[in-house]
């Protein structure tokens, strides 16, 4: 399962929970007189952001808080937390992939599953971050909440479940506003009343003669000069600066754009398999960056650092510092994201017009009126921070505070559309250029695809380069080459299947027995957006592919891949039920993937003669055997 914009916080080899003293969160809590610790399992940065907000709010309830990454902590110390009076551990945990914990929570999750620690006296609360369009909705948080109770810990407040397909911000605010009264009751404490708006980072401005130019970050993810002095292994903190060798348009009309891009990874020592993902670090639009500088009256070339006021925190800066405002806005912060309510709350303090201030304050509240206004003004109108400052003209926050509040710019993930059997030195990507008009008449553009569309190789010029790394996936071809496969991938959902077909065709050419390859592909119009048409039809002619095509807008009644799949339920059951075949789904999680799942269940019942309960069990078995795989996004 793939969520667009997924972000891996750290990649360390899994193993025993580390025991070095610097990882002692108990020691840090005691040294700084804290009783609240908020752990996060974060893949896109949202859980980390929520954890930070909870830790900050603890001050209102005389509970000094600390944010902690489980991967950087000795989690066995949870057994000792009870020794700190009125202590509380809150877990903000995202579910990722096929119901998996995030990379930075994997070791902790495994420890809880395999061990039997006595957590008597541990007070806890859990908030989960998930997406209802995925089958394994909030599985990690649900398990964690139940497991902690089984290990004799005390649940202070009920499990909160956030749904990113609806309004996860609303879910979080509603939950935390009920959490604090429960905490007050448990520990017999009271709110201090007014919230305190405390900056987490302090600003240090550097003069040009104070810092050598070579010590200023210019877009590196973690290590200074890492994009100039490239050293493997390449991963989330150390991406490879890959050359764009090919960047061409796949659509032949219809008003939309779809790119075929080939990244050169020769010399990187990176390896990939068909079905893996590539993470691309994008650069924000320079016009938006310039506009944000204008709206805040800032010198974008000024060099600055933001330094954490919490000396115990492992996160010394929100992003690599020192750097210039231009670099921070281009490479480090998410300026096109819709600002969450806590950002609006802080921005309100910089309004000179009272009505502007009240509007921002209202949107940051949990009231029905405030929620409705936030939904219409920010969410429905797709206003980013630039648009909000343009439309609330008396709000003029300092740029350093905006840089502190905005989330970190995340890599964008794409299913790789090639096979190393055919292309060992290049990684191919198939991506629709995101562009749409908002309710305010503005045009919003996707960060990564807009940048990629503007960076094409030109004769006589050096090729553009982009930082990237490979992320392994569970979306894999069967071990036995003779196993038949069914692939359902409308639009750019075709991407991983292009890699699968290249792989299977290469294997057949080498003399291996290869099972049937059945592909369901759909688009709007054969003449406009039938991508890789020549390749697919060549595979069909060669006997490498059975191709089922749906062109939704070529007739009065729309026809989709799901209609064709339903018509071929006999073949579907034969492959899955009689021939031990595999089925793969790639594309839209919300509608297409759900429909395909239901069609499979129907085929198992009608063609396989199973009851509804037996069909559900059969499908569950397919999933557990990795014979049903989904690489979907919402």
Coordinates of C-alpha atoms in Angstrom, one line a residue:
X1 CA 0.0 0.0 0.0
X2 CA 1.4 3.3 -1.0
X3 CA 0.4 6.7 0.4
X4 CA 1.4 9.6 -1.7
X5 CA 3.8 11.8 0.2
X6 CA 4.8 9.0 2.6
X7 CA 8.0 9.9 4.5
X8 CA 10.3 7.6 6.3
X9 CA 11.8 9.4 9.3
X10 CA 14.9 7.2 9.7
X11 CA 16.2 4.0 8.3
X12 CA 18.2 2.0 10.8
X13 CA 18.6 -1.8 10.8
X14 CA 16.0 -3.3 13.1
X15 CA 17.4 -5.3 16.0
X16 CA 17.5 -5.3 19.7
X17 CA 16.2 -2.1 21.4
X18 CA 19.3 0.0 22.0
X19 CA 20.6 0.5 25.6
X20 CA 23.1 3.3 25.3
X21 CA 22.7 5.9 28.0
X22 CA 22.0 8.8 25.7
X23 CA 18.7 7.1 24.8
X24 CA 17.5 7.2 28.4
X25 CA 14.2 9.2 28.3
X26 CA 13.7 8.6 32.0
X27 CA 17.0 10.3 32.7
X28 CA 16.0 13.3 30.5
X29 CA 12.5 13.5 32.1
X30 CA 14.0 13.5 35.6
X31 CA 16.8 16.0 34.7
X32 CA 14.3 18.5 33.4
X33 CA 11.4 18.0 35.9
X34 CA 9.0 16.6 33.3
X35 CA 6.2 14.1 33.7
X36 CA 4.7 13.9 30.2
X37 CA 6.3 12.1 27.3
X38 CA 4.7 11.9 23.8
X39 CA 6.1 9.2 21.5
X40 CA 5.4 9.3 17.8
X41 CA 5.4 6.8 15.0
X42 CA 5.5 9.0 11.9
X43 CA 5.8 8.3 8.2
X44 CA 4.7 11.6 6.8
X45 CA 5.6 13.9 9.7
X46 CA 2.0 14.4 10.9
X47 CA 2.2 12.2 13.9
X48 CA 5.4 14.0 15.0
X49 CA 3.6 17.3 14.6
X50 CA 0.6 16.1 16.7
X51 CA 3.1 14.9 19.4
X52 CA 4.7 18.3 19.5
X53 CA 1.4 20.0 19.9
X54 CA 0.4 17.7 22.8
X55 CA 3.7 18.1 24.6
X56 CA 3.4 21.9 24.3
X57 CA -0.2 21.9 25.6
X58 CA 0.9 20.0 28.7
X59 CA 2.2 23.3 30.1
X60 CA -1.4 24.4 30.6
X61 CA -1.9 21.5 32.9
X62 CA 1.3 21.8 34.9
X63 CA 2.7 18.8 32.9
X64 CA 5.9 19.7 31.3
X65 CA 6.2 17.6 28.2
X66 CA 8.8 16.0 25.9
X67 CA 8.5 14.7 22.4
X68 CA 10.3 11.4 21.7
X69 CA 11.1 9.2 18.7
X70 CA 10.8 5.5 19.9
X71 CA 13.7 4.6 17.6
X72 CA 16.0 7.0 19.6
X73 CA 14.8 5.8 23.0
X74 CA 15.4 2.8 25.3
X75 CA 11.7 1.8 25.2
X76 CA 12.2 -0.8 28.0
X77 CA 12.3 2.1 30.3
X78 CA 8.5 2.3 30.1
X79 CA 8.6 -0.1 33.0
X80 CA 10.2 2.6 35.1
X81 CA 8.0 5.6 34.1
X82 CA 5.7 4.9 37.1
X83 CA 8.6 6.1 39.4
X84 CA 8.1 9.6 38.1
X85 CA 5.0 11.0 40.0
X86 CA 1.9 11.9 37.9
X87 CA 3.7 10.6 34.7
X88 CA 1.9 10.0 31.5
X89 CA 3.0 8.5 28.1
X90 CA 1.0 9.4 25.1
X91 CA 1.5 7.6 21.8
X92 CA 0.7 9.3 18.4
X93 CA 1.0 6.3 16.1
X94 CA 0.5 6.2 12.3
X95 CA -0.4 3.0 10.5
X96 CA 1.4 2.5 7.2
X97 CA 1.4 0.0 4.3
X98 CA -0.5 -3.2 5.0
X99 CA -1.3 -2.4 8.6
X100 CA 2.4 -1.9 9.5
X101 CA 4.1 0.4 12.1
X102 CA 6.1 3.2 10.7
X103 CA 9.9 2.6 10.2
X104 CA 10.8 4.5 13.4
X105 CA 8.3 2.5 15.5
X106 CA 9.1 -0.9 14.1
X107 CA 11.6 -2.0 16.9
X108 CA 9.2 -0.8 19.7
X109 CA 6.3 -2.6 18.0
X110 CA 8.2 -5.8 17.7
X111 CA 9.4 -5.6 21.3
X112 CA 5.8 -5.2 22.5
X113 CA 4.6 -8.1 20.4
X114 CA 7.4 -10.5 21.4
X115 CA 8.1 -9.5 25.0
X116 CA 6.1 -9.6 28.2
X117 CA 7.2 -6.5 30.1
X118 CA 5.3 -5.6 33.3
X119 CA 3.8 -2.2 32.6
X120 CA 1.9 -1.9 35.9
X121 CA 1.7 1.7 36.9
X122 CA 2.3 3.1 33.4
X123 CA -0.4 5.7 32.6
X124 CA -1.0 6.0 28.8
X125 CA -3.2 7.3 26.0
X126 CA -3.1 6.5 22.3
X127 CA -4.0 8.5 19.2
X128 CA -3.9 6.7 15.9
X129 CA -3.4 8.2 12.4
X130 CA -4.8 6.2 9.5
X131 CA -7.0 6.4 6.4
X132 CA -10.4 4.6 6.2
X133 CA -10.0 4.0 2.5
X134 CA -7.3 1.4 3.4
X135 CA -8.3 -2.0 4.7
X136 CA -6.0 -2.0 7.7
X137 CA -7.4 1.2 9.2
X138 CA -5.4 2.4 12.2
X139 CA -4.3 -1.2 13.0
X140 CA -1.1 -0.1 14.8
X141 CA -2.9 2.2 17.2
X142 CA -5.7 -0.3 17.9
X143 CA -3.1 -3.0 18.7
X144 CA -0.9 -0.7 20.8
X145 CA -3.9 0.5 22.9
X146 CA -5.0 -3.1 23.5
X147 CA -1.5 -4.5 24.1
X148 CA -0.5 -1.9 26.7
X149 CA -3.7 -2.8 28.6
X150 CA -2.8 -6.5 28.4
X151 CA 0.6 -5.6 29.9
X152 CA -1.2 -4.1 32.9
X153 CA -0.7 -0.4 31.9
X154 CA -3.5 2.0 32.8
X155 CA -5.5 3.7 30.0
X156 CA -6.1 7.3 31.1
X157 CA -8.3 8.1 28.1
X158 CA -10.0 6.2 25.3
X159 CA -8.2 5.4 22.0
X160 CA -8.5 8.2 19.5
X161 CA -8.6 7.4 15.7
X162 CA -7.8 10.0 13.1
X163 CA -9.0 9.5 9.5
X164 CA -6.8 11.2 6.9
X165 CA -9.5 10.6 4.3
X166 CA -11.9 12.8 6.1
X167 CA -10.5 15.5 8.5
X168 CA -7.7 14.2 10.7
X169 CA -7.1 17.6 12.2
X170 CA -10.7 17.7 13.4
X171 CA -10.4 14.1 14.8
X172 CA -7.2 15.1 16.6
X173 CA -8.6 18.3 18.2
X174 CA -11.8 16.6 19.2
X175 CA -9.8 13.8 20.9
X176 CA -7.2 16.0 22.7
X177 CA -9.9 18.4 24.0
X178 CA -11.4 15.4 25.8
X179 CA -8.1 13.9 26.8
X180 CA -7.0 16.8 29.0
X181 CA -10.1 16.8 31.3
X182 CA -9.5 13.0 31.8
X183 CA -5.9 13.7 32.6
X184 CA -6.9 16.4 35.1
X185 CA -9.3 14.0 36.8
X186 CA -6.7 11.2 36.9
X187 CA -4.0 13.3 38.5
X188 CA -6.2 15.7 40.4
X189 CA -4.8 18.8 38.6
X190 CA -6.4 21.8 37.0
X191 CA -5.8 23.8 33.9
X192 CA -3.8 27.0 34.4
X193 CA -6.4 28.7 32.2
X194 CA -5.0 30.7 29.3
X195 CA -2.9 28.9 26.8
X196 CA 0.7 30.0 26.5
X197 CA 2.0 30.7 23.0
X198 CA 5.6 29.7 23.5
X199 CA 8.1 29.6 20.6
X200 CA 9.7 26.2 20.4
X201 CA 12.8 27.6 18.5
X202 CA 14.7 30.8 18.9
X203 CA 15.9 32.8 16.0
X204 CA 19.6 33.5 15.4
X205 CA 20.5 35.7 12.4
X206 CA 24.0 35.3 10.9
X207 CA 26.0 38.0 9.2
X208 CA 27.8 36.9 6.0
X209 CA 31.2 37.5 7.6
X210 CA 30.3 35.4 10.7
X211 CA 29.8 32.0 9.0
X212 CA 31.9 30.6 6.1
X213 CA 29.8 30.0 3.0
X214 CA 30.9 26.3 3.1
X215 CA 29.1 25.9 6.5
X216 CA 25.7 27.0 5.2
X217 CA 23.1 24.4 4.2
X218 CA 21.9 24.7 0.6
X219 CA 19.2 22.0 0.4
X220 CA 21.0 18.9 1.9
X221 CA 18.7 16.6 3.8
X222 CA 21.0 16.0 6.8
X223 CA 24.8 16.1 6.1
X224 CA 26.4 19.3 5.0
X225 CA 27.7 18.9 1.3
X226 CA 26.1 15.5 1.0
X227 CA 24.8 16.3 -2.4
X228 CA 28.3 17.4 -3.6
X229 CA 30.3 14.6 -1.9
X230 CA 28.1 11.6 -2.5
X231 CA 28.8 8.6 -0.3
X232 CA 26.7 5.4 -0.3
X233 CA 24.6 3.9 1.2
X234 CA 21.8 6.1 -0.1
X235 CA 18.6 6.4 1.9
X236 CA 16.1 8.9 3.4
X237 CA 18.8 11.0 5.2
X238 CA 21.3 10.6 2.4
X239 CA 19.6 10.6 -1.0
X240 CA 21.4 10.0 -4.3
X241 CA 21.6 13.0 -6.8
X242 CA 20.3 11.2 -9.9
X243 CA 20.5 12.6 -13.4
X244 CA 17.3 12.8 -15.4
X245 CA 18.1 11.0 -18.6
X246 CA 14.7 11.0 -20.2
X247 CA 11.6 13.2 -19.5
X248 CA 8.9 12.9 -22.0
X249 CA 5.1 13.5 -22.4
X250 CA 3.0 10.3 -22.6
X251 CA -0.4 11.9 -23.2
X252 CA -1.3 12.8 -26.8
X253 CA -4.2 15.2 -26.0
X254 CA -7.1 15.7 -23.6
X255 CA -5.6 18.7 -21.7
X256 CA -3.8 16.7 -19.0
X257 CA -0.1 15.8 -18.8
X258 CA 1.6 12.5 -17.8
X259 CA 5.4 12.2 -17.7
X260 CA 7.6 9.3 -18.4
X261 CA 10.9 10.0 -16.5
X262 CA 14.1 7.9 -16.4
X263 CA 16.6 8.5 -13.5
X264 CA 20.1 7.3 -13.9
X265 CA 21.3 5.3 -10.9
X266 CA 24.4 3.8 -12.4
X267 CA 27.3 4.2 -9.9
X268 CA 25.0 4.6 -6.9
X269 CA 25.2 1.0 -5.8
X270 CA 21.4 1.2 -5.4
X271 CA 19.4 -1.9 -6.4
X272 CA 15.7 -2.2 -7.0
X273 CA 13.2 -4.8 -7.9
X274 CA 10.0 -4.5 -10.0
X275 CA 7.3 -3.2 -7.6
X276 CA 9.6 -1.1 -5.4
X277 CA 9.1 2.7 -4.9
X278 CA 11.3 5.6 -5.6
X279 CA 11.3 8.6 -3.2
X280 CA 11.9 12.0 -5.0
X281 CA 12.8 15.1 -2.9
X282 CA 11.0 18.0 -4.6
X283 CA 11.7 21.7 -4.7
X284 CA 9.0 24.2 -4.0
X285 CA 7.9 26.6 -6.8
X286 CA 10.2 29.6 -6.9
X287 CA 7.2 32.0 -7.5
X288 CA 5.5 30.9 -4.3
X289 CA 8.8 31.2 -2.4
X290 CA 9.3 34.8 -3.7
X291 CA 5.7 35.7 -2.9
X292 CA 6.0 34.4 0.7
X293 CA 9.1 36.6 1.0
X294 CA 7.2 39.6 -0.2
X295 CA 4.2 39.0 2.1
X296 CA 6.5 38.8 5.1
X297 CA 8.7 41.7 4.0
X298 CA 11.8 39.4 4.4
X299 CA 15.2 39.3 2.8
X300 CA 15.2 35.7 1.4
X301 CA 19.0 35.6 1.2
X302 CA 19.5 36.3 4.9
X303 CA 21.1 33.4 6.7
X304 CA 19.6 32.2 9.9
X305 CA 19.3 29.3 12.4
X306 CA 16.3 28.2 14.4
X307 CA 17.6 26.6 17.7
X308 CA 15.4 24.5 20.0
X309 CA 14.7 26.2 23.3
X310 CA 14.4 22.8 24.9
X311 CA 18.0 21.7 25.5
X312 CA 16.9 18.1 26.3
X313 CA 15.3 17.7 22.9
X314 CA 17.1 15.5 20.4
X315 CA 15.8 17.7 17.6
X316 CA 18.1 20.7 17.8
X317 CA 16.7 22.4 14.7
X318 CA 13.4 22.0 12.7
X319 CA 15.5 21.5 9.5
X320 CA 19.3 21.8 8.6
X321 CA 20.7 25.1 9.9
X322 CA 22.3 27.6 9.3
X323 CA 20.6 28.2 5.9
X324 CA 19.0 31.1 4.0
X325 CA 15.2 31.8 4.0
X326 CA 15.2 31.0 0.3
X327 CA 16.7 27.6 0.8
X328 CA 14.4 26.8 3.8
X329 CA 11.3 27.8 1.8
X330 CA 12.5 25.9 -1.4
X331 CA 13.8 22.7 0.2
X332 CA 12.8 22.3 3.8
X333 CA 9.2 23.4 4.5
X334 CA 5.9 22.4 3.0
X335 CA 4.5 25.7 1.8
X336 CA 1.8 24.2 -0.4
X337 CA 0.2 22.2 2.4
X338 CA -3.1 23.4 3.9
X339 CA -2.1 24.9 7.3
X340 CA -3.5 23.1 10.3
X341 CA -5.5 25.0 13.0
X342 CA -2.6 25.4 15.4
X343 CA -0.7 27.4 12.8
X344 CA -3.7 29.7 12.3
X345 CA -3.9 30.2 16.1
X346 CA -0.3 31.4 16.2
X347 CA -0.8 33.5 13.0
X348 CA -3.7 35.3 14.7
X349 CA -1.3 37.1 17.0
X350 CA 0.2 39.0 14.0
X351 CA -3.0 40.5 12.8
X352 CA -3.4 44.3 13.1
X353 CA -7.1 44.1 12.2
X354 CA -9.3 42.7 15.0
X355 CA -11.8 41.1 12.6
X356 CA -8.9 39.3 10.9
X357 CA -7.6 38.1 14.2
X358 CA -11.0 36.8 15.3
X359 CA -11.5 35.0 12.1
X360 CA -8.2 33.1 12.5
X361 CA -8.9 32.5 16.2
X362 CA -12.4 31.1 15.4
X363 CA -10.9 28.6 12.8
X364 CA -8.5 27.3 15.4
X365 CA -11.3 26.5 17.9
X366 CA -13.1 23.2 18.3
X367 CA -16.6 24.9 18.0
X368 CA -18.9 23.9 15.2
X369 CA -18.8 27.4 13.8
X370 CA -15.0 27.3 13.8
X371 CA -14.8 23.9 12.3
X372 CA -17.2 24.9 9.5
X373 CA -15.2 28.0 8.7
X374 CA -11.9 26.1 8.7
X375 CA -13.5 23.6 6.3
X376 CA -14.8 26.2 3.9
X377 CA -12.0 28.8 4.1
X378 CA -9.0 26.5 4.2
X379 CA -9.9 22.9 3.2
X380 CA -12.6 23.4 0.5
X381 CA -10.8 26.5 -1.0
X382 CA -7.4 24.7 -0.9
X383 CA -5.7 27.8 0.7
X384 CA -2.0 27.3 1.5
X385 CA 0.0 29.7 3.7
X386 CA 0.6 32.1 0.8
X387 CA -3.1 32.3 0.0
X388 CA -4.1 32.9 3.6
X389 CA -1.6 35.8 4.0
X390 CA -2.9 37.2 0.7
X391 CA -6.5 37.0 1.8
X392 CA -6.1 38.0 5.4
X393 CA -4.2 41.2 4.6
X394 CA -3.5 42.5 8.1
X395 CA -1.7 39.2 9.1
X396 CA 2.0 39.8 8.8
X397 CA 4.0 37.2 10.8
X398 CA 7.8 37.1 10.7
X399 CA 9.1 34.6 8.2
X400 CA 11.2 32.7 10.8
X401 CA 8.0 31.9 12.8
X402 CA 6.3 30.6 9.6
X403 CA 9.4 28.4 9.0
X404 CA 9.1 27.1 12.5
X405 CA 5.4 26.2 12.2
X406 CA 5.2 24.7 8.7
X407 CA 5.7 21.0 8.4
X408 CA 8.9 19.6 6.9
X409 CA 8.9 19.1 3.1
X410 CA 8.5 15.4 2.4
X411 CA 9.8 13.3 -0.4
X412 CA 7.1 12.1 -2.9
X413 CA 6.8 8.4 -3.6
X414 CA 6.2 6.8 -7.0
X415 CA 5.8 3.2 -8.0
X416 CA 8.8 2.3 -10.2
X417 CA 7.6 1.5 -13.7
X418 CA 10.6 -0.5 -14.9
X419 CA 12.4 -3.8 -14.2
X420 CA 16.1 -4.1 -13.4
X421 CA 16.2 -7.1 -15.7
X422 CA 15.7 -4.7 -18.6
X423 CA 16.9 -1.4 -17.1
X424 CA 19.5 -2.2 -14.3
X425 CA 21.0 1.4 -14.4
X426 CA 17.8 3.5 -14.6
X427 CA 14.6 3.8 -12.5
X428 CA 11.5 4.8 -14.5
X429 CA 8.6 6.8 -13.1
X430 CA 5.1 7.4 -14.6
X431 CA 3.5 10.5 -13.1
X432 CA 0.5 12.7 -13.9
X433 CA 1.3 16.4 -13.5
X434 CA -1.0 17.7 -10.7
X435 CA -2.7 21.0 -11.5
X436 CA -6.2 22.2 -10.6
X437 CA -8.2 25.4 -10.2
X438 CA -9.5 26.2 -6.7
X439 CA -12.7 27.8 -5.5
X440 CA -10.9 31.1 -5.3
X441 CA -9.8 31.0 -8.9
X442 CA -6.2 30.2 -8.1
X443 CA -4.3 27.4 -9.8
X444 CA -2.7 25.0 -7.4
X445 CA 0.1 22.7 -8.6
X446 CA 1.7 19.6 -7.3
X447 CA 5.2 20.3 -5.9
X448 CA 7.2 17.3 -7.4
X449 CA 5.5 16.9 -10.7
X450 CA 5.5 20.7 -11.5
X451 CA 9.3 20.7 -10.8
X452 CA 9.9 17.6 -12.8
X453 CA 7.8 18.9 -15.7
X454 CA 10.0 22.0 -15.9
X455 CA 13.3 20.0 -15.8
X456 CA 13.8 18.1 -19.0
X457 CA 17.2 17.2 -20.6
X458 CA 18.2 19.6 -23.4
X459 CA 20.8 19.0 -26.1
X460 CA 24.1 20.7 -25.3
X461 CA 23.3 21.2 -21.6
X462 CA 24.1 19.1 -18.6
X463 CA 21.1 17.0 -17.5
X464 CA 19.0 18.1 -14.5
X465 CA 19.5 16.2 -11.3
X466 CA 17.2 15.3 -8.4
X467 CA 17.8 13.7 -4.9
X468 CA 16.1 10.3 -4.5
X469 CA 16.4 6.9 -2.9
X470 CA 14.8 3.5 -3.3
X471 CA 12.2 2.2 -0.8
X472 CA 11.6 -1.6 -0.8
X473 CA 8.1 -2.7 -1.2
X474 CA 6.0 -5.8 -0.5
X475 CA 4.4 -5.5 -3.9
X476 CA 6.3 -8.3 -5.5
X477 CA 5.9 -10.9 -8.3
X478 CA 5.4 -14.5 -7.4
X479 CA 8.6 -16.5 -6.6
X480 CA 7.5 -19.2 -9.1
X481 CA 7.7 -17.6 -12.6
X482 CA 5.0 -20.1 -13.9
X483 CA 2.4 -18.7 -11.5
X484 CA -0.4 -16.8 -13.4
X485 CA -1.1 -13.2 -12.4
X486 CA -3.9 -10.7 -12.8
X487 CA -3.1 -7.0 -12.7
X488 CA -5.6 -4.2 -12.3
X489 CA -4.1 -0.8 -13.0
X490 CA -6.1 2.1 -14.6
X491 CA -4.3 5.3 -15.4
X492 CA -0.8 5.6 -13.8
X493 CA -1.8 2.5 -11.8
X494 CA -0.2 0.8 -14.7
X495 CA 3.3 1.9 -13.5
X496 CA 4.4 -1.1 -11.5
X497 CA 2.8 -3.5 -14.0
X498 CA 5.0 -2.1 -16.8
X499 CA 7.9 -3.3 -14.6
X500 CA 6.2 -6.7 -14.0
X501 CA 5.7 -7.2 -17.7
X502 CA 9.3 -6.3 -18.5
X503 CA 10.4 -8.8 -15.9
X504 CA 8.2 -11.6 -17.0
X505 CA 9.0 -11.0 -20.7
X506 CA 12.7 -11.1 -20.0
X507 CA 12.3 -14.3 -18.0
X508 CA 10.4 -15.9 -20.9
X509 CA 13.1 -14.8 -23.3
X510 CA 15.7 -16.5 -21.1
X511 CA 13.7 -19.8 -21.4
X512 CA 11.9 -19.8 -18.0
X513 CA 8.3 -21.1 -17.9
X514 CA 6.1 -18.0 -17.4
X515 CA 2.5 -18.1 -16.3
X516 CA -0.3 -16.0 -17.8
X517 CA -0.2 -12.2 -17.4
X518 CA -3.6 -10.7 -17.4
X519 CA -3.9 -6.9 -17.4
X520 CA -6.9 -4.7 -16.9
X521 CA -6.0 -1.1 -18.0
X522 CA -8.3 1.8 -18.4
X523 CA -8.2 5.5 -19.3
X524 CA -10.5 8.2 -20.6
X525 CA -9.8 8.0 -24.3
X526 CA -7.7 5.7 -26.5
X527 CA -6.4 8.7 -28.6
X528 CA -5.4 10.9 -25.6
X529 CA -4.3 9.0 -22.5
X530 CA -3.6 5.4 -23.5
X531 CA -0.1 5.4 -22.0
X532 CA 2.5 2.8 -23.2
X533 CA 0.1 1.7 -25.9
X534 CA 2.8 0.4 -28.3
X535 CA 4.6 -1.6 -25.5
X536 CA 1.4 -3.2 -24.3
X537 CA 0.2 -4.2 -27.7
X538 CA 3.6 -5.6 -28.5
X539 CA 3.5 -7.8 -25.4
X540 CA 0.0 -8.9 -26.5
X541 CA 1.2 -9.8 -30.0
X542 CA 4.2 -11.8 -28.6
X543 CA 1.9 -13.8 -26.3
X544 CA 3.2 -12.2 -23.1
X545 CA 0.0 -10.5 -22.2
X546 CA -3.8 -10.9 -22.2
X547 CA -5.0 -7.2 -22.4
X548 CA -8.4 -5.9 -21.2
X549 CA -9.0 -2.3 -22.1
X550 CA -11.6 0.2 -20.8
X551 CA -11.9 3.6 -22.3
X552 CA -14.4 5.3 -20.0
X553 CA -15.4 8.3 -22.2
X554 CA -15.6 6.7 -25.7
X555 CA -19.2 5.8 -25.3
X556 CA -22.3 7.3 -23.6
X557 CA -22.2 4.8 -20.8
X558 CA -18.9 4.9 -18.9
X559 CA -16.9 1.7 -18.9
X560 CA -14.2 1.1 -16.2
X561 CA -11.8 -1.7 -15.6
X562 CA -14.1 -3.0 -12.8
X563 CA -16.8 -3.6 -15.4
X564 CA -14.5 -5.8 -17.5
X565 CA -13.2 -7.6 -14.4
X566 CA -16.7 -8.5 -13.4
X567 CA -17.5 -9.8 -16.8
X568 CA -14.5 -12.1 -16.6
X569 CA -15.3 -13.5 -13.1
X570 CA -14.9 -17.1 -14.4
X571 CA -11.3 -16.5 -15.5
X572 CA -10.7 -14.6 -12.3
X573 CA -11.8 -17.5 -10.1
X574 CA -9.9 -20.0 -12.3
X575 CA -6.7 -18.1 -11.8
X576 CA -7.2 -17.5 -8.0
X577 CA -9.1 -20.6 -7.0
X578 CA -7.8 -23.3 -9.3
X579 CA -4.3 -22.2 -10.4
X580 CA -2.9 -20.6 -7.3
X581 CA -2.5 -17.3 -9.1
X582 CA -1.9 -13.8 -7.7
X583 CA -3.9 -10.6 -8.1
X584 CA -2.4 -7.1 -7.9
X585 CA -4.2 -3.8 -7.7
X586 CA -2.6 -0.4 -8.2
X587 CA -4.3 3.0 -8.2
X588 CA -7.2 4.8 -6.4
X589 CA -7.8 3.3 -2.9
X590 CA -11.2 5.0 -2.3
X591 CA -13.3 3.6 -5.2
X592 CA -11.5 1.4 -7.6
X593 CA -9.6 -0.8 -5.1
X594 CA -12.8 -1.2 -3.0
X595 CA -14.8 -2.2 -6.1
X596 CA -12.2 -4.7 -7.2
X597 CA -12.2 -6.3 -3.8
X598 CA -15.9 -6.7 -3.9
X599 CA -15.8 -8.2 -7.4
X600 CA -13.2 -10.8 -6.2
X601 CA -15.5 -11.7 -3.2
X602 CA -18.4 -12.0 -5.6
X603 CA -16.4 -14.3 -8.0
X604 CA -15.3 -16.5 -5.0
X605 CA -19.0 -16.9 -4.1
X606 CA -20.6 -17.3 -7.5
X607 CA -17.8 -19.1 -9.4
X608 CA -16.2 -20.9 -6.4
X609 CA -19.4 -21.9 -4.7
X610 CA -18.5 -20.4 -1.3
X611 CA -20.7 -18.7 1.2
X612 CA -20.2 -15.0 2.0
X613 CA -18.2 -15.9 5.2
X614 CA -16.1 -18.5 3.4
X615 CA -15.4 -16.0 0.6
X616 CA -14.1 -13.4 3.1
X617 CA -11.9 -16.1 4.7
X618 CA -10.6 -17.2 1.3
X619 CA -9.7 -13.6 0.5
X620 CA -8.0 -13.1 3.9
X621 CA -5.9 -16.2 3.2
X622 CA -4.9 -14.8 -0.2
X623 CA -3.7 -11.7 1.6
X624 CA -1.8 -13.6 4.2
X625 CA -0.1 -15.6 1.5
X626 CA 0.8 -12.4 -0.4
X627 CA -1.4 -13.6 -3.3
X628 CA -3.6 -10.4 -3.1
X629 CA -1.5 -7.2 -3.1
X630 CA -2.5 -3.6 -3.3
X631 CA -0.4 -0.6 -4.0
X632 CA -2.9 2.2 -3.6
X633 CA -3.3 5.8 -2.7
X634 CA -6.1 8.2 -1.8

